[in-house]
Amino acid sequence: MQVFNIDFGEQKRSRIVGIDLGTTNSLVAYMDAARPEVIPGPDGRIVTSVVSHTEAGELVAGEAARQMLVTRPDRTVYSVKRLMGRGVEDIGEELKLFPFRIAEGSESVIRLALGERAFTPPEISAAILRQLKANAEAFLGEPISQAVITVPAYFNDAQRQATKDAGRIAGLEVLRLVNEPTAAALAYGLDKRQEGIIAVYDLGGGTFDISILKLRDGIFEVLATNGDTHLGGDDIDNLLLRIALEDIQTEWGEDLSGIGGAVQLLRRAVIEAKEQLSFVPETQIRFEYGGRQYLRELKRDLFDHLITPIVDRTLEPCRQCISDAGVAVEQIDEVVLVGGSTRIPLVRSAVERLFRARPHTELNPEEVVALGAAVQAAILSGDVEDKLLLDVTPLSLGIETMGGVVSKLIHRNSTIPASATEHFTTAVDGQTNVLIHVVQGEREMVKDCRSLARFDLKGIDPLPAGLARIEVRFLIDANGILNVAARDLRTGKQQEVEVKPSYGLTEDQVEMMIEESYQMAEEDLKERQAREARVEADAILAAMEKARQSDAYFDLADEERSGIDRAQNELLLAYHSDNHLLIRAKIEQLNAATMKLAENMMNTVVRQALKGTKI
Ligand code: ADP
Ligand code: MG
């Protein structure tokens, strides 16, 4: 939705909520008058990111599912965010610690076996989103169909796509994915500063993110991000859990580690102790099982000693990030703490020492990301005055060239939306096909990077090696999602290819999951899907009307303008059809036709924002 993303128009549509879809905890928030507020549900302000497949065949999320973690661990999943957009070989290490059973036949798409059915990670995440959506609808008293969802800065393309898929399966149109640290800075209203450099340190349950942001005259830019997708409170829990299991084996002469229910109960006990230790100098791990009791004193001194290696693992990414951002520590004006694990005093003091500044802790570190998502949602719905938010791509993107070497087109920490074009040629005489292999990562060799997608550009004229000219164009949209296009310059033959991540769901699979998840009559479903597609069409048509008055529009070439007219007419023709796929296809077509326009408009906004800058 290129045009829509940069439209800050004032037309009022239905409310857009902001969602923090966390590894451990998830929250939904909205903009109430002038401030963002978390929306409570029946279990409180947090929906625990645990999902269970009930005997009745329903997927439930939150507290009900957390109970089932103990009673039915075989039908229950936690930390599903770690599995989003990932392949079976990616998660081998994870599976050693997690009691998930991968369903047979899982190849490019993981399916978790939960009782008599298997589910993909996006389907499981969708259950969490549905709960958040229901909470918001009950609280606000209106249907909610659009959301902004936050993702860790480190999420790659496949993981971002999987998050969008989860939204669609839950009946939510995901208008924007926002990096969590960026959202946190928005929640603190740090954009109101005239200028400054801000570090956001986010230690949650499953991920660690550090970002350095720069503010200047209304422009909010992420200079650099770094982190570790496998570092957080879970690691502390696992550490304490191992110690407790060993203790118990010594005391009771029994190994509980194979008993799912017991392990989950013990996990809850150690988490409780850990969380208390942030506020009191000593506590106890209390656990009862099979009529026996385990009790262990835990003092903060020992706890600090135990977790020092974990806390230390956050420091190197911080230093790297500062260096990538090209700033000196002294230049960092503010430090923001995000994530429940930043309540730990040792974490706070480590951050303070490294950044030589007292961090912001005024907002609840577990809520700040959701609050920021609500601010972003309000910006998109036009409830907040114009504001431009720049993000960066967390990992480099490129394609495979001769000898398995990566040729990078877009470097990490590039501001998005971003595009890059490069020219390649054939390696063999008479070659008529070129395999384009899209990879993501920082290493030089393809084998050390992550494979995102492969596709063939076919029908090249057979020529001696080295004569064909193939243009490859990468475009990352405002959500950080990648599109790749390849063109044979000699024949002018063009093949626009949408990159489908290697580990992801196909459009058909998502459609099928949406159908399954609605659990309603087919007619209702059709009607609803068509309506949702029309809402999306309305948004882009409205954005188009505005765009037509912009300078950027008049700067377009005649054929670009007529291409837009054609696409818009086709969308209008399809608008009243009951075929949502047709409507969506026409929306995509209009999006594609307005790509250039969107870029021009974005450049104009940036130029205008920079105009007032003093040098
Ligand atoms: P995520 O974004 O990964 O879902 P959150 O920001 O919600 O994570 O943080 C959840 C983590 O914070 C969990 O590991 C939880 O145990 C931890 N946590 C919450 N409160 C405290 C506390 N008082 N002291 C230490 N850790 C805490
Ligand atoms: Mg978080």
XYZ file of C-alpha atoms and ligand atoms in Angstrom:
643
model
C 0.000 0.000 0.000
C 2.617 2.499 -1.004
C 0.385 5.508 -1.484
C -1.658 4.788 1.561
C 1.366 4.516 3.787
C 2.408 8.059 3.185
C -1.052 9.530 3.280
C -1.544 11.584 6.409
C -5.029 12.640 5.352
C -7.756 13.692 7.727
C -10.601 11.459 6.566
C -11.951 9.588 9.565
C -12.245 5.839 9.291
C -12.851 3.151 11.858
C -10.404 3.041 14.703
C -6.989 1.485 14.214
C -5.455 -0.242 17.230
C -1.802 -0.756 18.092
C -0.633 -4.245 19.013
C 2.521 -5.476 20.705
C 2.605 -9.139 19.680
C 5.251 -10.237 22.155
C 7.078 -13.504 22.659
C 5.861 -13.696 26.213
C 3.145 -11.103 26.549
C 0.906 -9.321 24.098
C -1.058 -6.104 24.486
C -3.439 -3.938 22.515
C -3.681 -0.171 22.895
C -5.562 2.725 21.336
C -5.352 6.494 21.279
C -7.753 7.941 23.831
C -8.114 11.690 23.256
C -4.480 12.691 23.319
C -2.777 9.786 25.023
C -2.329 6.146 24.222
C -3.950 3.690 26.612
C -3.670 -0.065 27.028
C -6.991 -1.863 26.560
C -7.683 -4.352 29.348
C -9.317 -7.730 28.758
C -10.968 -10.218 31.096
C -7.548 -11.377 32.380
C -6.033 -7.949 32.817
C -3.921 -5.692 30.650
C -1.734 -8.439 29.247
C -2.718 -11.372 27.073
C -0.169 -14.074 27.790
C 1.284 -15.247 24.488
C 0.297 -18.844 25.094
C -2.117 -20.700 22.824
C -3.891 -23.951 23.463
C -5.937 -26.232 21.233
C -8.958 -27.202 23.315
C -10.691 -30.558 23.201
C -13.594 -28.723 21.572
C -11.320 -27.936 18.651
C -10.854 -24.240 19.381
C -7.637 -22.281 19.654
C -7.630 -20.189 22.818
C -5.035 -17.664 23.952
C -4.139 -15.962 27.218
C -4.800 -17.096 30.749
C -7.021 -20.032 29.746
C -4.196 -21.324 27.580
C -1.629 -20.707 30.292
C -3.618 -22.986 32.606
C -3.494 -25.631 29.910
C 0.267 -25.306 29.747
C 0.184 -27.274 32.976
C -2.766 -29.591 32.362
C -2.342 -30.162 28.624
C 1.226 -29.293 27.652
C 0.814 -31.519 24.589
C -1.868 -29.192 23.212
C -0.295 -25.893 24.238
C 2.350 -23.611 22.725
C 4.308 -20.699 24.195
C 6.902 -18.370 22.637
C 5.473 -19.083 19.200
C 6.993 -15.793 18.056
C 10.330 -17.600 17.980
C 8.976 -19.903 15.294
C 7.366 -17.262 13.090
C 8.588 -17.314 9.517
C 11.244 -19.909 10.231
C 12.065 -23.274 8.716
C 12.478 -26.618 10.398
C 16.285 -26.502 10.134
C 16.310 -23.029 11.710
C 14.751 -24.186 14.915
C 16.624 -27.372 15.689
C 18.292 -25.814 18.724
C 15.010 -24.385 19.913
C 13.303 -27.749 19.834
C 15.742 -29.151 22.372
C 14.402 -26.732 24.971
C 10.798 -26.526 23.829
C 8.349 -29.358 24.141
C 6.791 -28.726 20.730
C 6.147 -31.559 18.365
C 6.683 -30.725 14.728
C 4.002 -32.392 12.647
C 5.137 -34.867 10.033
C 5.496 -33.562 6.536
C 6.590 -30.119 7.746
C 9.008 -28.820 5.183
C 8.955 -25.214 4.135
C 6.210 -24.495 6.638
C 6.438 -25.676 10.214
C 3.319 -27.197 11.676
C 3.007 -27.893 15.356
C 1.039 -30.960 16.336
C -1.465 -30.046 19.038
C -3.725 -32.990 19.672
C -5.552 -34.168 16.576
C -4.607 -31.169 14.453
C -1.476 -29.339 13.392
C -1.139 -25.561 13.169
C 1.346 -23.176 11.602
C 2.942 -20.445 13.743
C 0.890 -17.690 12.027
C -2.312 -19.590 12.837
C -1.227 -19.855 16.457
C -0.270 -16.180 16.617
C -3.617 -15.362 15.047
C -5.315 -16.833 18.109
C -3.479 -14.269 20.266
C -4.440 -11.494 17.860
C -8.073 -12.615 17.856
C -8.123 -12.376 21.644
C -6.623 -8.871 21.524
C -9.104 -7.877 18.812
C -12.007 -9.209 20.874
C -10.770 -7.309 23.939
C -10.566 -4.105 21.925
C -14.005 -4.603 20.381
C -15.601 -5.267 23.769
C -13.892 -2.268 25.344
C -14.441 0.213 22.523
C -17.855 -1.100 21.511
C -17.106 -1.117 17.795
C -15.718 -3.598 15.298
C -11.962 -3.402 14.783
C -10.482 -4.502 11.492
C -7.203 -2.633 11.193
C -4.076 -2.661 13.287
C -0.470 -1.632 13.555
C 1.650 -4.509 14.867
C 5.153 -4.231 16.256
C 7.993 -6.638 15.458
C 11.552 -6.920 16.786
C 13.988 -4.817 14.790
C 15.809 -8.009 13.881
C 12.853 -9.698 12.225
C 13.763 -10.670 8.690
C 11.491 -10.648 5.703
C 9.981 -14.071 6.315
C 9.254 -13.245 9.945
C 7.589 -9.971 8.979
C 5.486 -11.717 6.346
C 4.457 -14.357 8.870
C 3.318 -11.609 11.252
C 1.214 -10.026 8.511
C -0.239 -13.449 7.702
C -1.192 -13.887 11.350
C -3.034 -10.568 11.221
C -4.989 -11.563 8.140
C -5.898 -14.936 9.610
C -7.228 -13.102 12.677
C -9.324 -10.792 10.504
C -7.037 -7.804 10.973
C -5.610 -5.782 8.176
C -2.066 -4.978 9.213
C -1.558 -1.410 8.038
C 1.992 -1.194 9.228
C 4.631 -3.240 10.976
C 6.732 -1.052 13.243
C 10.007 -1.951 14.896
C 9.446 -2.304 18.616
C 12.212 0.142 19.679
C 10.822 2.751 17.330
C 7.399 2.347 18.911
C 8.892 2.739 22.380
C 10.477 6.059 21.477
C 7.117 7.226 20.143
C 5.385 6.193 23.362
C 7.777 8.356 25.340
C 6.862 11.227 23.053
C 10.544 11.722 22.430
C 9.635 12.979 18.973
C 8.642 16.215 20.727
C 12.267 16.954 21.478
C 13.689 19.267 18.900
C 16.675 17.052 18.341
C 18.749 14.420 20.029
C 20.117 10.920 19.959
C 18.237 8.203 21.776
C 19.164 4.633 22.609
C 16.358 2.114 23.129
C 17.373 -0.965 25.106
C 14.704 -3.686 24.964
C 15.172 -6.864 26.968
C 11.919 -8.819 26.896
C 11.139 -12.477 27.331
C 12.647 -13.809 24.134
C 14.510 -11.106 22.281
C 17.007 -8.370 22.889
C 17.016 -5.271 20.714
C 19.152 -2.176 20.879
C 18.459 0.761 18.604
C 19.976 4.172 18.216
C 17.508 6.779 17.012
C 18.140 10.270 15.823
C 15.648 13.101 15.942
C 15.892 16.249 13.960
C 13.191 18.800 13.221
C 10.309 16.406 13.129
C 12.216 13.612 11.476
C 12.604 10.484 13.477
C 15.267 8.210 12.079
C 16.683 4.892 13.255
C 20.432 5.201 12.798
C 21.244 1.612 13.644
C 19.849 -1.492 15.250
C 21.450 -4.556 16.725
C 20.529 -7.268 19.160
C 20.068 -10.948 19.673
C 16.934 -12.840 18.694
C 17.730 -15.432 21.346
C 18.276 -13.463 24.494
C 15.833 -12.455 27.187
C 13.957 -13.393 30.344
C 13.384 -16.902 28.954
C 17.125 -17.534 29.246
C 17.052 -16.530 32.899
C 14.027 -18.773 33.442
C 15.751 -21.703 31.749
C 18.851 -21.165 33.868
C 16.874 -21.138 37.126
C 14.777 -24.040 35.909
C 17.862 -26.181 35.279
C 19.210 -25.399 38.729
C 15.882 -26.215 40.376
C 15.537 -29.469 38.412
C 19.036 -30.514 39.530
C 18.228 -29.584 43.138
C 15.064 -31.633 43.001
C 16.834 -34.598 41.506
C 19.334 -34.475 44.381
C 16.682 -33.978 47.074
C 13.941 -36.277 45.781
C 16.049 -38.675 43.775
C 13.698 -38.095 40.885
C 14.231 -36.505 37.481
C 11.217 -34.368 36.645
C 12.668 -32.940 33.451
C 10.722 -35.353 31.247
C 7.348 -34.598 32.849
C 5.826 -31.716 30.888
C 3.259 -30.697 33.503
C 5.783 -30.673 36.349
C 8.287 -28.662 34.355
C 5.671 -26.039 33.506
C 4.654 -25.689 37.163
C 8.276 -25.357 38.188
C 8.859 -22.834 35.413
C 6.069 -20.686 36.832
C 7.583 -20.945 40.286
C 11.026 -19.768 39.153
C 9.540 -16.932 37.089
C 7.609 -15.732 40.110
C 10.755 -15.745 42.232
C 12.736 -13.965 39.525
C 10.144 -11.207 39.177
C 9.957 -10.677 42.933
C 13.714 -10.342 43.139
C 13.495 -7.144 41.110
C 11.752 -5.527 44.071
C 13.056 -7.370 47.156
C 16.584 -8.499 48.077
C 15.605 -12.110 48.727
C 12.815 -14.558 47.993
C 12.009 -18.250 47.650
C 11.309 -20.640 44.808
C 8.272 -22.634 45.959
C 7.113 -25.731 44.163
C 4.779 -28.566 45.072
C 4.378 -31.716 43.070
C 3.022 -35.164 43.785
C 2.563 -34.321 47.467
C 6.168 -33.183 47.894
C 7.496 -29.692 48.393
C 10.608 -27.984 47.114
C 11.675 -24.729 48.710
C 14.786 -22.788 47.896
C 16.041 -19.460 49.171
C 17.244 -17.121 46.461
C 19.155 -13.958 47.305
C 19.695 -11.164 44.817
C 23.476 -11.413 45.191
C 23.483 -14.984 43.978
C 20.864 -14.214 41.323
C 22.975 -11.331 40.013
C 25.994 -13.582 39.932
C 24.065 -16.251 37.997
C 22.639 -13.888 35.400
C 25.749 -11.764 34.853
C 26.746 -13.741 31.719
C 23.243 -13.185 30.288
C 23.284 -9.456 31.027
C 26.821 -9.195 29.636
C 25.634 -10.696 26.355
C 23.589 -7.548 25.772
C 26.600 -5.258 26.000
C 28.503 -6.200 22.837
C 25.453 -5.631 20.567
C 25.091 -2.232 22.273
C 28.686 -1.283 21.502
C 28.322 -2.528 17.931
C 25.127 -0.538 17.515
C 26.710 2.668 18.821
C 29.586 2.152 16.428
C 27.242 1.398 13.475
C 25.303 4.537 14.281
C 28.512 6.504 14.028
C 27.993 8.241 17.345
C 30.054 8.469 20.506
C 28.490 7.335 23.775
C 28.656 10.929 25.038
C 26.424 12.047 22.186
C 23.537 9.836 23.317
C 21.083 12.150 25.047
C 18.488 9.693 26.280
C 18.235 6.004 26.990
C 14.877 4.224 27.064
C 14.286 0.893 28.775
C 11.771 -1.495 27.256
C 10.754 -5.054 28.133
C 9.861 -6.694 31.423
C 13.409 -7.893 32.033
C 14.668 -4.309 32.327
C 13.017 -4.237 35.751
C 15.969 -6.277 37.006
C 18.253 -3.925 38.970
C 21.413 -5.510 37.547
C 20.181 -4.807 34.016
C 19.465 -1.187 34.863
C 22.865 -0.611 36.388
C 24.630 -2.314 33.478
C 22.790 -0.064 31.010
C 23.525 3.020 33.064
C 27.209 2.158 33.219
C 27.508 1.469 29.503
C 25.605 4.540 28.310
C 26.760 6.778 31.165
C 23.224 8.104 31.492
C 20.265 7.348 33.702
C 17.683 5.499 31.579
C 13.996 6.407 31.220
C 11.800 4.147 33.299
C 8.695 6.295 33.776
C 6.453 4.154 31.581
C 5.736 0.521 32.297
C 8.462 -1.278 30.321
C 6.041 -4.035 29.354
C 3.460 -1.609 27.956
C 5.557 0.992 26.231
C 5.748 -0.823 22.877
C 1.964 -1.262 22.651
C 1.485 2.392 23.579
C 3.845 3.411 20.796
C 1.993 1.159 18.347
C -1.194 3.053 19.254
C 0.563 6.341 18.553
C 1.633 5.024 15.146
C -1.935 3.823 14.509
C -3.232 7.291 15.298
C -0.700 8.786 12.893
C -1.909 6.449 10.141
C -5.555 7.250 10.797
C -4.804 10.944 10.639
C -5.659 11.547 14.304
C -2.230 12.967 14.963
C -0.577 15.751 13.069
C 1.731 14.850 10.222
C 4.716 12.941 11.320
C 7.215 11.002 9.339
C 8.787 7.961 10.840
C 11.849 6.510 9.236
C 12.937 2.972 9.918
C 15.909 0.964 8.801
C 16.331 -2.493 7.369
C 18.007 -4.680 9.977
C 19.951 -7.033 7.680
C 21.617 -6.659 4.294
C 19.829 -8.000 1.236
C 21.418 -9.228 -1.949
C 21.565 -11.921 -4.575
C 23.818 -14.863 -5.253
C 26.464 -14.370 -7.925
C 29.150 -16.643 -9.436
C 30.947 -18.858 -6.954
C 28.303 -18.621 -4.252
C 29.255 -15.060 -3.381
C 26.676 -12.571 -2.180
C 26.275 -9.317 -4.029
C 24.573 -6.943 -1.597
C 22.030 -4.552 -3.041
C 20.661 -3.007 0.134
C 22.959 -2.744 3.112
C 21.803 -3.213 6.653
C 20.656 -0.144 8.508
C 19.517 1.484 5.267
C 16.577 3.800 5.808
C 13.326 2.342 4.455
C 11.450 2.534 2.168
C 14.543 1.738 0.144
C 15.287 0.608 -3.349
C 18.409 -0.420 -5.220
C 19.124 -1.509 -8.759
C 22.073 -3.443 -10.088
C 23.025 -5.052 -13.364
C 24.094 -8.628 -13.882
C 24.910 -10.808 -16.832
C 24.905 -14.449 -17.919
C 27.743 -16.862 -17.188
C 27.214 -19.455 -19.926
C 26.930 -19.124 -23.715
C 23.363 -19.341 -24.958
C 21.889 -19.144 -21.491
C 18.148 -18.408 -21.616
C 17.302 -18.668 -17.923
C 18.816 -16.875 -14.959
C 18.251 -18.142 -11.451
C 17.872 -15.246 -9.085
C 18.579 -16.277 -5.530
C 17.686 -13.646 -2.957
C 19.570 -13.821 0.339
C 19.663 -11.890 3.591
C 22.606 -11.548 5.958
C 25.934 -9.923 6.634
C 28.330 -12.650 5.502
C 30.073 -12.798 2.152
C 29.172 -16.328 1.147
C 25.675 -17.452 0.278
C 26.016 -20.546 2.440
C 26.411 -18.335 5.525
C 23.393 -16.188 4.726
C 19.740 -16.861 4.894
C 17.994 -17.878 1.708
C 14.856 -15.797 1.197
C 13.659 -16.832 -2.227
C 14.659 -18.175 -5.621
C 13.067 -17.526 -8.948
C 13.875 -17.886 -12.627
C 13.956 -15.091 -15.114
C 13.024 -16.990 -18.250
C 13.063 -16.259 -21.945
C 16.321 -14.374 -22.239
C 17.651 -14.290 -25.822
C 20.448 -16.832 -26.193
C 23.681 -14.833 -26.383
C 27.361 -15.456 -25.706
C 28.166 -15.396 -21.985
C 28.482 -11.933 -20.538
C 26.420 -10.126 -23.148
C 22.967 -10.275 -21.587
C 22.100 -7.363 -19.328
C 19.840 -8.277 -16.447
C 18.586 -5.531 -14.196
C 17.611 -6.556 -10.688
C 15.656 -4.139 -8.572
C 15.043 -4.482 -4.844
C 12.352 -2.490 -3.146
C 11.652 -2.552 0.578
C 8.332 -1.044 1.535
C 7.509 0.817 4.727
C 6.848 -2.478 6.522
C 10.310 -3.738 5.758
C 8.940 -6.257 3.279
C 10.914 -6.941 0.154
C 9.855 -6.992 -3.488
C 12.289 -8.055 -6.183
C 11.929 -7.392 -9.898
C 14.166 -8.650 -12.685
C 14.342 -7.380 -16.269
C 16.242 -8.376 -19.357
C 17.357 -5.010 -20.673
C 18.064 -6.251 -24.209
C 14.623 -7.666 -24.934
C 12.923 -5.327 -22.502
C 11.238 -8.459 -21.169
C 10.215 -7.681 -17.652
C 9.295 -10.030 -14.906
C 8.036 -8.478 -11.724
C 8.429 -11.050 -9.018
C 7.020 -10.801 -5.576
C 9.483 -12.426 -3.208
C 7.906 -15.183 -1.248
C 10.071 -16.030 1.713
C 11.454 -19.560 1.720
C 9.830 -20.257 5.028
C 6.390 -18.870 4.732
C 2.858 -19.477 3.758
C 1.568 -19.177 0.247
C -1.306 -16.850 -0.482
C -3.540 -19.905 -0.882
C -2.523 -21.308 2.473
C -3.284 -18.006 4.177
C -6.644 -17.850 2.437
C -7.422 -21.359 3.581
C -6.491 -20.553 7.154
C -8.639 -17.465 7.102
C -11.562 -19.537 5.923
C -10.969 -22.168 8.558
C -10.533 -19.631 11.287
C -13.732 -17.757 10.651
C -15.866 -20.795 11.409
C -18.903 -19.248 9.847
C -21.233 -19.820 6.962
C -19.630 -19.517 3.576
C -21.869 -16.671 2.500
C -21.068 -14.614 5.605
C -17.437 -15.247 5.012
C -17.578 -14.110 1.375
C -19.483 -11.005 2.316
C -17.079 -10.145 5.085
C -14.007 -10.702 2.973
C -15.416 -8.576 0.177
C -16.283 -5.849 2.681
C -12.799 -5.906 4.118
C -11.324 -5.683 0.656
C -13.582 -2.695 -0.087
C -12.383 -0.937 3.076
C -8.875 -1.367 1.802
C -9.919 -0.122 -1.629
C -11.570 2.945 -0.050
C -8.361 3.792 1.709
C -6.219 3.647 -1.379
C -8.812 5.459 -3.510
C -8.993 8.254 -0.950
C -5.216 8.429 -0.812
C -5.208 8.561 -4.613
C -7.546 11.567 -4.641
C -5.171 13.441 -2.380
C -2.131 12.318 -4.301
C -3.588 13.695 -7.519
C -3.256 17.182 -6.101
C 0.379 16.752 -5.146
C 3.357 18.138 -7.028
C 4.715 14.620 -7.165
C 1.744 13.608 -9.318
C 2.302 16.405 -11.806
C 5.950 15.449 -12.007
C 5.059 12.012 -13.362
C 5.428 11.154 -17.018
C 2.192 11.007 -19.060
C 2.310 7.248 -19.418
C 2.763 6.828 -15.674
C -0.311 8.943 -15.078
C -2.372 7.017 -17.602
C -1.149 3.750 -16.057
C -2.503 4.978 -12.727
C -5.818 5.988 -14.336
C -6.163 2.590 -15.902
C -5.443 0.756 -12.651
C -7.801 3.012 -10.733
C -10.629 2.438 -13.232
C -10.144 -1.292 -13.015
C -10.322 -1.109 -9.240
C -13.542 0.907 -9.459
C -15.015 -1.690 -11.808
C -14.086 -4.536 -9.476
C -15.203 -2.633 -6.371
C -18.772 -3.953 -6.150
C -17.949 -7.502 -7.060
C -18.349 -10.039 -4.272
C -14.994 -11.558 -5.161
C -12.521 -10.240 -2.599
C -9.599 -11.806 -4.421
C -10.440 -9.787 -7.520
C -10.711 -6.568 -5.489
C -7.416 -7.258 -3.780
C -5.734 -8.040 -7.076
C -6.885 -4.668 -8.432
C -5.645 -2.946 -5.278
C -2.259 -4.569 -5.781
C -2.290 -3.429 -9.379
C -2.998 0.150 -8.369
C -0.296 -0.088 -5.738
C 2.164 -1.210 -8.360
C 1.110 1.566 -10.724
C 1.619 4.191 -8.017
C 5.001 2.945 -6.842
C 6.879 5.790 -8.516
C 4.361 8.331 -7.267
C 4.689 7.056 -3.714
C 8.447 7.367 -3.885
C 8.194 10.905 -5.230
C 5.752 11.858 -2.494
C 7.936 10.340 0.166
C 10.886 12.312 -1.128
C 8.820 15.480 -1.050
C 7.847 14.876 2.557
C 11.464 14.281 3.485
C 12.586 17.388 1.622
C 9.947 19.516 3.277
C 10.828 18.164 6.682
C 14.469 18.957 6.068
C 13.769 22.433 4.754
C 13.727 24.114 8.142
C 16.969 22.497 9.204
C 19.709 24.792 10.374
C 23.217 23.758 9.502
P 8.216 -9.848 25.293
O 8.290 -8.533 24.604
O 9.337 -10.764 24.901
O 6.887 -10.505 25.227
P 7.990 -8.503 27.842
O 8.542 -7.172 27.586
O 6.529 -8.599 28.073
O 8.515 -9.581 26.820
O 8.746 -9.080 29.095
C 8.487 -10.352 29.543
C 9.661 -10.803 30.347
O 9.855 -9.876 31.413
C 9.439 -12.163 30.955
O 10.626 -12.926 30.847
C 9.138 -11.814 32.398
O 9.466 -12.866 33.290
C 10.020 -10.608 32.589
N 9.608 -9.794 33.731
C 8.401 -9.234 33.963
N 8.387 -8.592 35.138
C 9.629 -8.757 35.655
C 10.260 -8.367 36.874
N 9.590 -7.697 37.802
N 11.554 -8.699 37.068
C 12.233 -9.413 36.143
N 11.704 -9.832 34.983
C 10.412 -9.507 34.751
Mg 8.526 -6.870 23.884
